[in-house]
Short mmCIF file of C-alpha atoms in Angstrom, two decimals:
data_model
loop_
_atom_site.label_atom_id
_atom_site.label_comp_id
_atom_site.label_asym_id
_atom_site.label_seq_id
_atom_site.Cartn_x
_atom_site.Cartn_y
_atom_site.Cartn_z
CA MET A 1 97.11 101.53 73.21
CA SER A 2 94.08 99.25 73.07
CA THR A 3 90.36 99.53 73.73
CA ARG A 4 89.19 97.43 76.64
CA THR A 5 85.74 96.70 78.07
CA PHE A 6 84.91 97.43 81.71
CA GLN A 7 81.81 96.78 83.76
CA VAL A 8 81.60 99.16 86.72
CA TRP A 9 79.00 98.82 89.44
CA ARG A 10 76.88 101.96 89.77
CA GLY A 11 74.36 102.52 92.52
CA ASP A 12 73.86 103.28 96.19
CA ALA A 13 72.53 101.67 99.37
CA ASP A 14 69.16 101.10 97.73
CA GLY A 15 70.62 99.01 94.90
CA GLY A 16 72.34 99.33 91.54
CA ASP A 17 73.67 97.56 88.47
CA PHE A 18 76.65 97.37 86.13
CA ASP A 19 77.33 99.99 83.49
CA GLU A 20 79.58 99.00 80.61
CA TYR A 21 82.34 101.24 79.27
CA ASP A 22 84.77 100.84 76.39
CA VAL A 23 87.96 102.63 77.39
CA GLU A 24 91.32 103.23 75.75
CA VAL A 25 94.10 101.73 77.87
CA ASN A 26 97.77 102.62 77.57
CA GLU A 27 100.72 100.41 78.39
CA GLY A 28 101.65 100.42 82.07
CA GLU A 29 98.35 101.77 83.34
CA VAL A 30 96.51 100.56 86.41
CA ILE A 31 92.82 100.14 87.16
CA LEU A 32 92.64 103.53 88.86
CA ASP A 33 93.89 105.20 85.66
CA VAL A 34 91.00 103.59 83.80
CA VAL A 35 88.46 104.72 86.42
CA HIS A 36 89.76 108.28 86.16
CA ARG A 37 89.46 108.14 82.35
CA ILE A 38 85.87 106.93 82.69
CA GLN A 39 85.19 109.87 85.02
CA ALA A 40 86.82 112.35 82.64
CA GLU A 41 85.29 111.14 79.38
CA GLN A 42 82.12 109.14 80.01
CA ALA A 43 80.76 109.27 83.57
CA PRO A 44 81.72 112.43 85.47
CA ASP A 45 79.37 111.47 88.31
CA LEU A 46 81.13 108.15 89.00
CA ALA A 47 82.04 108.09 92.72
CA VAL A 48 85.39 106.60 93.72
CA ARG A 49 87.60 107.10 96.78
CA TRP A 50 91.33 107.58 96.20
CA ASN A 51 94.20 109.71 97.45
CA CYS A 52 97.90 108.93 96.92
CA LYS A 53 97.82 106.63 93.86
CA ALA A 54 100.98 105.05 95.25
CA GLY A 55 99.70 102.11 97.29
CA LYS A 56 100.28 103.81 100.63
CA CYS A 57 97.00 105.43 101.68
CA GLY A 58 94.69 102.40 101.30
CA SER A 59 91.84 104.56 99.96
CA CYS A 60 91.15 102.98 96.56
CA SER A 61 90.18 99.51 97.73
CA ALA A 62 87.67 97.72 95.49
CA GLU A 63 87.00 94.30 94.02
CA VAL A 64 88.40 93.69 90.55
CA ASN A 65 86.99 90.59 88.89
CA GLY A 66 85.86 89.53 92.35
CA MET A 67 89.30 89.88 93.96
CA PRO A 68 89.83 92.53 96.69
CA ARG A 69 92.59 94.81 95.41
CA LEU A 70 93.99 98.32 95.51
CA MET A 71 93.00 99.85 92.18
CA CYS A 72 96.19 101.91 92.06
CA MET A 73 98.34 98.77 92.33
CA THR A 74 96.43 96.54 89.92
CA ARG A 75 98.08 96.73 86.50
CA MET A 76 96.09 96.21 83.35
CA ASN A 77 98.59 93.70 81.99
CA LEU A 78 97.24 91.21 84.55
CA PHE A 79 94.19 90.78 82.33
CA GLU A 80 93.79 89.45 78.80
CA GLU A 81 92.96 92.08 76.17
CA SER A 82 89.76 90.25 75.30
CA GLU A 83 88.72 89.99 78.95
CA THR A 84 85.93 92.14 80.38
CA VAL A 85 87.11 93.62 83.66
CA THR A 86 84.51 94.11 86.40
CA ILE A 87 84.98 96.66 89.18
CA THR A 88 82.74 96.53 92.23
CA PRO A 89 82.75 98.12 95.70
CA LEU A 90 83.98 96.16 98.74
CA ARG A 91 81.30 93.60 99.44
CA THR A 92 81.57 93.47 103.21
CA PHE A 93 80.78 97.14 103.87
CA PRO A 94 77.67 99.23 103.14
CA VAL A 95 77.69 101.05 99.81
CA VAL A 96 77.59 104.84 99.92
CA ARG A 97 77.61 105.35 96.16
CA ASP A 98 79.17 103.52 93.22
CA LEU A 99 82.64 102.32 94.31
CA VAL A 100 82.61 104.14 97.66
CA THR A 101 81.78 102.13 100.79
CA ASP A 102 81.28 103.04 104.43
CA VAL A 103 84.23 101.50 106.29
CA SER A 104 83.45 103.14 109.64
CA PHE A 105 83.01 99.66 111.16
CA ASN A 106 86.79 99.34 111.24
CA TYR A 107 87.32 102.64 113.05
CA GLU A 108 84.65 101.80 115.60
CA LYS A 109 86.42 98.53 116.37
CA ALA A 110 89.74 100.35 116.63
CA ARG A 111 88.31 102.75 119.22
CA GLU A 112 87.28 99.78 121.36
CA MET A 113 90.89 98.63 121.72
CA PRO A 114 92.76 100.04 124.74
CA ALA A 115 95.74 102.14 123.71
CA PHE A 116 99.37 101.35 124.44
CA ARG A 117 100.09 101.84 128.15
CA PRO A 118 103.73 102.24 129.21
CA PRO A 119 104.88 101.28 132.72
CA ALA A 120 104.02 103.92 135.30
CA ASP A 121 107.61 104.09 136.57
CA VAL A 122 109.12 104.72 133.14
CA LYS A 123 109.09 108.35 132.02
CA PRO A 124 108.81 109.52 128.40
CA GLY A 125 112.28 109.56 126.92
CA GLU A 126 113.36 106.62 129.05
CA TYR A 127 111.72 103.90 126.95
CA ARG A 128 114.24 101.27 125.92
CA MET A 129 113.70 98.27 123.63
CA SER A 130 116.06 95.72 122.18
CA GLN A 131 116.30 95.61 118.40
CA VAL A 132 114.79 92.14 118.22
CA ASP A 133 111.63 93.43 119.94
CA VAL A 134 111.44 96.31 117.48
CA GLU A 135 111.73 93.96 114.53
CA ARG A 136 109.07 91.55 115.81
CA SER A 137 106.30 94.10 115.48
CA GLN A 138 107.70 96.18 112.62
CA GLU A 139 105.93 94.03 110.04
CA PHE A 140 102.52 94.86 111.52
CA ARG A 141 103.26 98.60 111.37
CA LYS A 142 103.34 98.43 107.59
CA CYS A 143 99.53 98.21 107.58
CA ILE A 144 98.00 100.99 105.45
CA GLU A 145 94.44 100.29 106.62
CA CYS A 146 93.09 99.51 103.18
CA PHE A 147 90.78 97.03 104.93
CA LEU A 148 91.10 94.45 102.16
CA CYS A 149 91.78 91.86 104.86
CA GLN A 150 88.60 92.91 106.68
CA ASN A 151 86.64 92.75 103.44
CA THR A 152 87.79 89.28 102.42
CA CYS A 153 87.41 87.68 105.87
CA HIS A 154 84.47 85.30 105.50
CA VAL A 155 83.54 85.68 109.18
CA VAL A 156 81.98 89.06 108.40
CA ARG A 157 81.85 88.90 104.60
CA ASP A 158 79.28 86.11 104.66
CA HIS A 159 77.76 86.73 108.10
CA GLU A 160 76.61 90.28 108.82
CA ASP A 161 75.57 89.36 112.37
CA ASN A 162 79.20 88.58 113.25
CA LYS A 163 80.25 92.21 112.96
CA GLU A 164 79.30 93.01 116.54
CA PRO A 165 81.49 90.37 118.28
CA PHE A 166 84.28 90.22 115.66
CA SER A 167 86.97 92.87 115.13
CA GLY A 168 88.76 91.29 112.18
CA PRO A 169 92.36 90.66 111.07
CA ARG A 170 93.41 94.31 110.92
CA LEU A 171 92.69 94.66 114.66
CA PHE A 172 94.18 91.26 115.44
CA ILE A 173 97.59 92.35 114.18
CA ARG A 174 97.31 95.44 116.38
CA ALA A 175 96.43 93.27 119.38
CA ALA A 176 99.35 90.94 118.61
CA GLU A 177 101.72 93.89 118.24
CA LEU A 178 100.75 95.29 121.64
CA ASP A 179 100.79 91.86 123.29
CA MET A 180 104.41 91.30 122.25
CA HIS A 181 105.48 94.87 123.05
CA PRO A 182 107.91 94.72 126.00
CA LEU A 183 106.82 98.13 127.28
CA ASP A 184 103.06 97.64 127.14
CA ASP A 185 101.95 97.39 130.77
CA ARG A 186 98.58 95.76 130.15
CA ASP A 187 98.32 92.05 130.90
CA ASP A 188 94.86 91.52 129.43
CA ARG A 189 95.57 91.84 125.70
CA ARG A 190 95.07 88.13 125.07
CA ASP A 191 91.87 87.87 127.07
CA GLN A 192 90.48 90.89 125.30
CA ALA A 193 91.38 89.48 121.87
CA GLN A 194 89.61 86.23 122.67
CA ASP A 195 86.63 87.46 124.68
CA GLU A 196 85.91 90.90 123.22
CA GLN A 197 87.42 90.95 119.73
CA GLY A 198 86.28 87.50 118.64
CA LEU A 199 89.66 85.95 117.84
CA GLY A 200 88.10 82.52 118.28
CA TYR A 201 85.88 83.09 115.23
CA CYS A 202 88.94 83.01 112.97
CA ASN A 203 89.64 79.59 111.49
CA ILE A 204 92.94 80.65 109.87
CA THR A 205 92.05 80.22 106.19
CA LYS A 206 94.75 82.83 105.39
CA CYS A 207 92.50 84.70 102.97
CA CYS A 208 93.46 87.94 104.75
CA THR A 209 97.15 87.30 104.15
CA GLU A 210 96.54 86.57 100.46
CA VAL A 211 95.02 90.00 99.74
CA CYS A 212 97.34 92.15 101.86
CA PRO A 213 99.12 94.64 99.55
CA GLU A 214 101.91 95.10 102.11
CA HIS A 215 102.50 91.32 102.23
CA ILE A 216 102.04 91.17 105.99
CA HIS A 217 101.88 87.58 107.20
CA ILE A 218 98.72 88.25 109.18
CA THR A 219 97.80 84.66 109.89
CA ASP A 220 101.23 83.10 110.45
CA ASN A 221 102.88 85.90 112.41
CA ALA A 222 99.97 87.46 114.30
CA ILE A 223 96.80 85.38 114.54
CA ILE A 224 98.24 81.88 115.00
CA PRO A 225 100.87 82.93 117.61
CA MET A 226 98.17 84.88 119.46
CA LYS A 227 95.89 81.84 119.48
CA GLU A 228 98.76 79.68 120.74
CA ARG A 229 99.55 82.09 123.58
CA ILE A 230 95.89 82.22 124.59
CA ALA A 231 95.65 78.42 124.56
CA GLY A 232 98.79 78.20 126.68
CA ASP A 233 97.45 80.73 129.19
CA ARG A 234 94.06 79.07 129.54
CA TYR A 235 94.69 75.36 129.13
CA ASP A 236 98.33 74.63 129.99
CA PRO A 237 98.15 72.90 133.42
CA LEU A 238 101.57 74.22 134.43
CA VAL A 239 100.55 77.79 133.70
CA TRP A 240 97.33 77.28 135.64
CA LEU A 241 99.21 75.84 138.62
CA GLY A 242 101.77 78.63 138.54
CA ARG A 243 99.04 81.24 138.68
CA LYS A 244 97.38 79.48 141.60
CA ILE A 245 100.64 79.42 143.51
CA PHE A 246 102.09 82.81 142.65
CA ARG A 247 98.81 84.68 142.08
CA LYS A 248 99.95 85.89 138.67
CA GLY A 249 97.33 87.24 136.31
CA LYS A 250 96.14 90.01 138.66
CA ARG A 251 97.69 93.44 138.73
CA PRO A 252 98.40 94.78 142.27
CA GLU A 253 95.97 97.68 141.79
CA ASP A 254 93.26 95.22 140.65
CA THR A 255 93.71 93.23 143.86
CA THR A 256 93.54 96.43 145.97
CA ALA A 257 90.42 97.56 144.14
CA ALA A 258 88.77 94.21 144.72
CA GLN A 259 89.58 94.31 148.43
CA THR A 260 88.22 97.87 148.73
CA LYS A 261 85.01 96.87 146.97
CA THR A 262 84.59 93.92 149.36
CA GLU A 263 85.09 96.10 152.41
#
């Protein structure tokens, strides 16, 4: 057991400052243990969001010494005993109080994404996928929606006005997952990612991958392949010629609707 010094940001949407606490820390503890001890012994009104304390709910996201982390997965032995540890709320999202932020931006962006749409002629219970297709998207399903990737992405972290046209890496892996799904009947996933979700804003710095607690290769396995497929669709002359000849790129019902509207 040792006594360690912590600076915890306290405040709300109108502003705040750091409060300093000297806390006893036991071997094997994590940052969330320390926060709970501060609540129990020194600051019972300290606001913090948490749930499972097992790295699976994504609730306890914060910034520890400036690094976006899950507090329940950040062990105290990562820091020197003489080091002052700072704990701040996620910088990208509005502060509610203390370490709690309003992450509703992410859910609003998720609602804008069209859901999975199976083929009309395939009934529930008749869906069939090869194992390789299952494995391709399985990595993306590990996401626990901690939104650390959203928080660290400089597109919105440093530019508040980009939040309207930009959905962020968490939604990009969802778009990539659906785009590569063999049973998803939509053919506009790529256009939507580029035109409506702001995929083009991403300049693949891989900061989102670095902070992901589930070690999802967001940039290499989702964003870059998606960008490559979009570039192929839009700028490959052979693809362009093939669409001109075979009229691919329009669903039959879209063509019918267009004809009806013209008439």
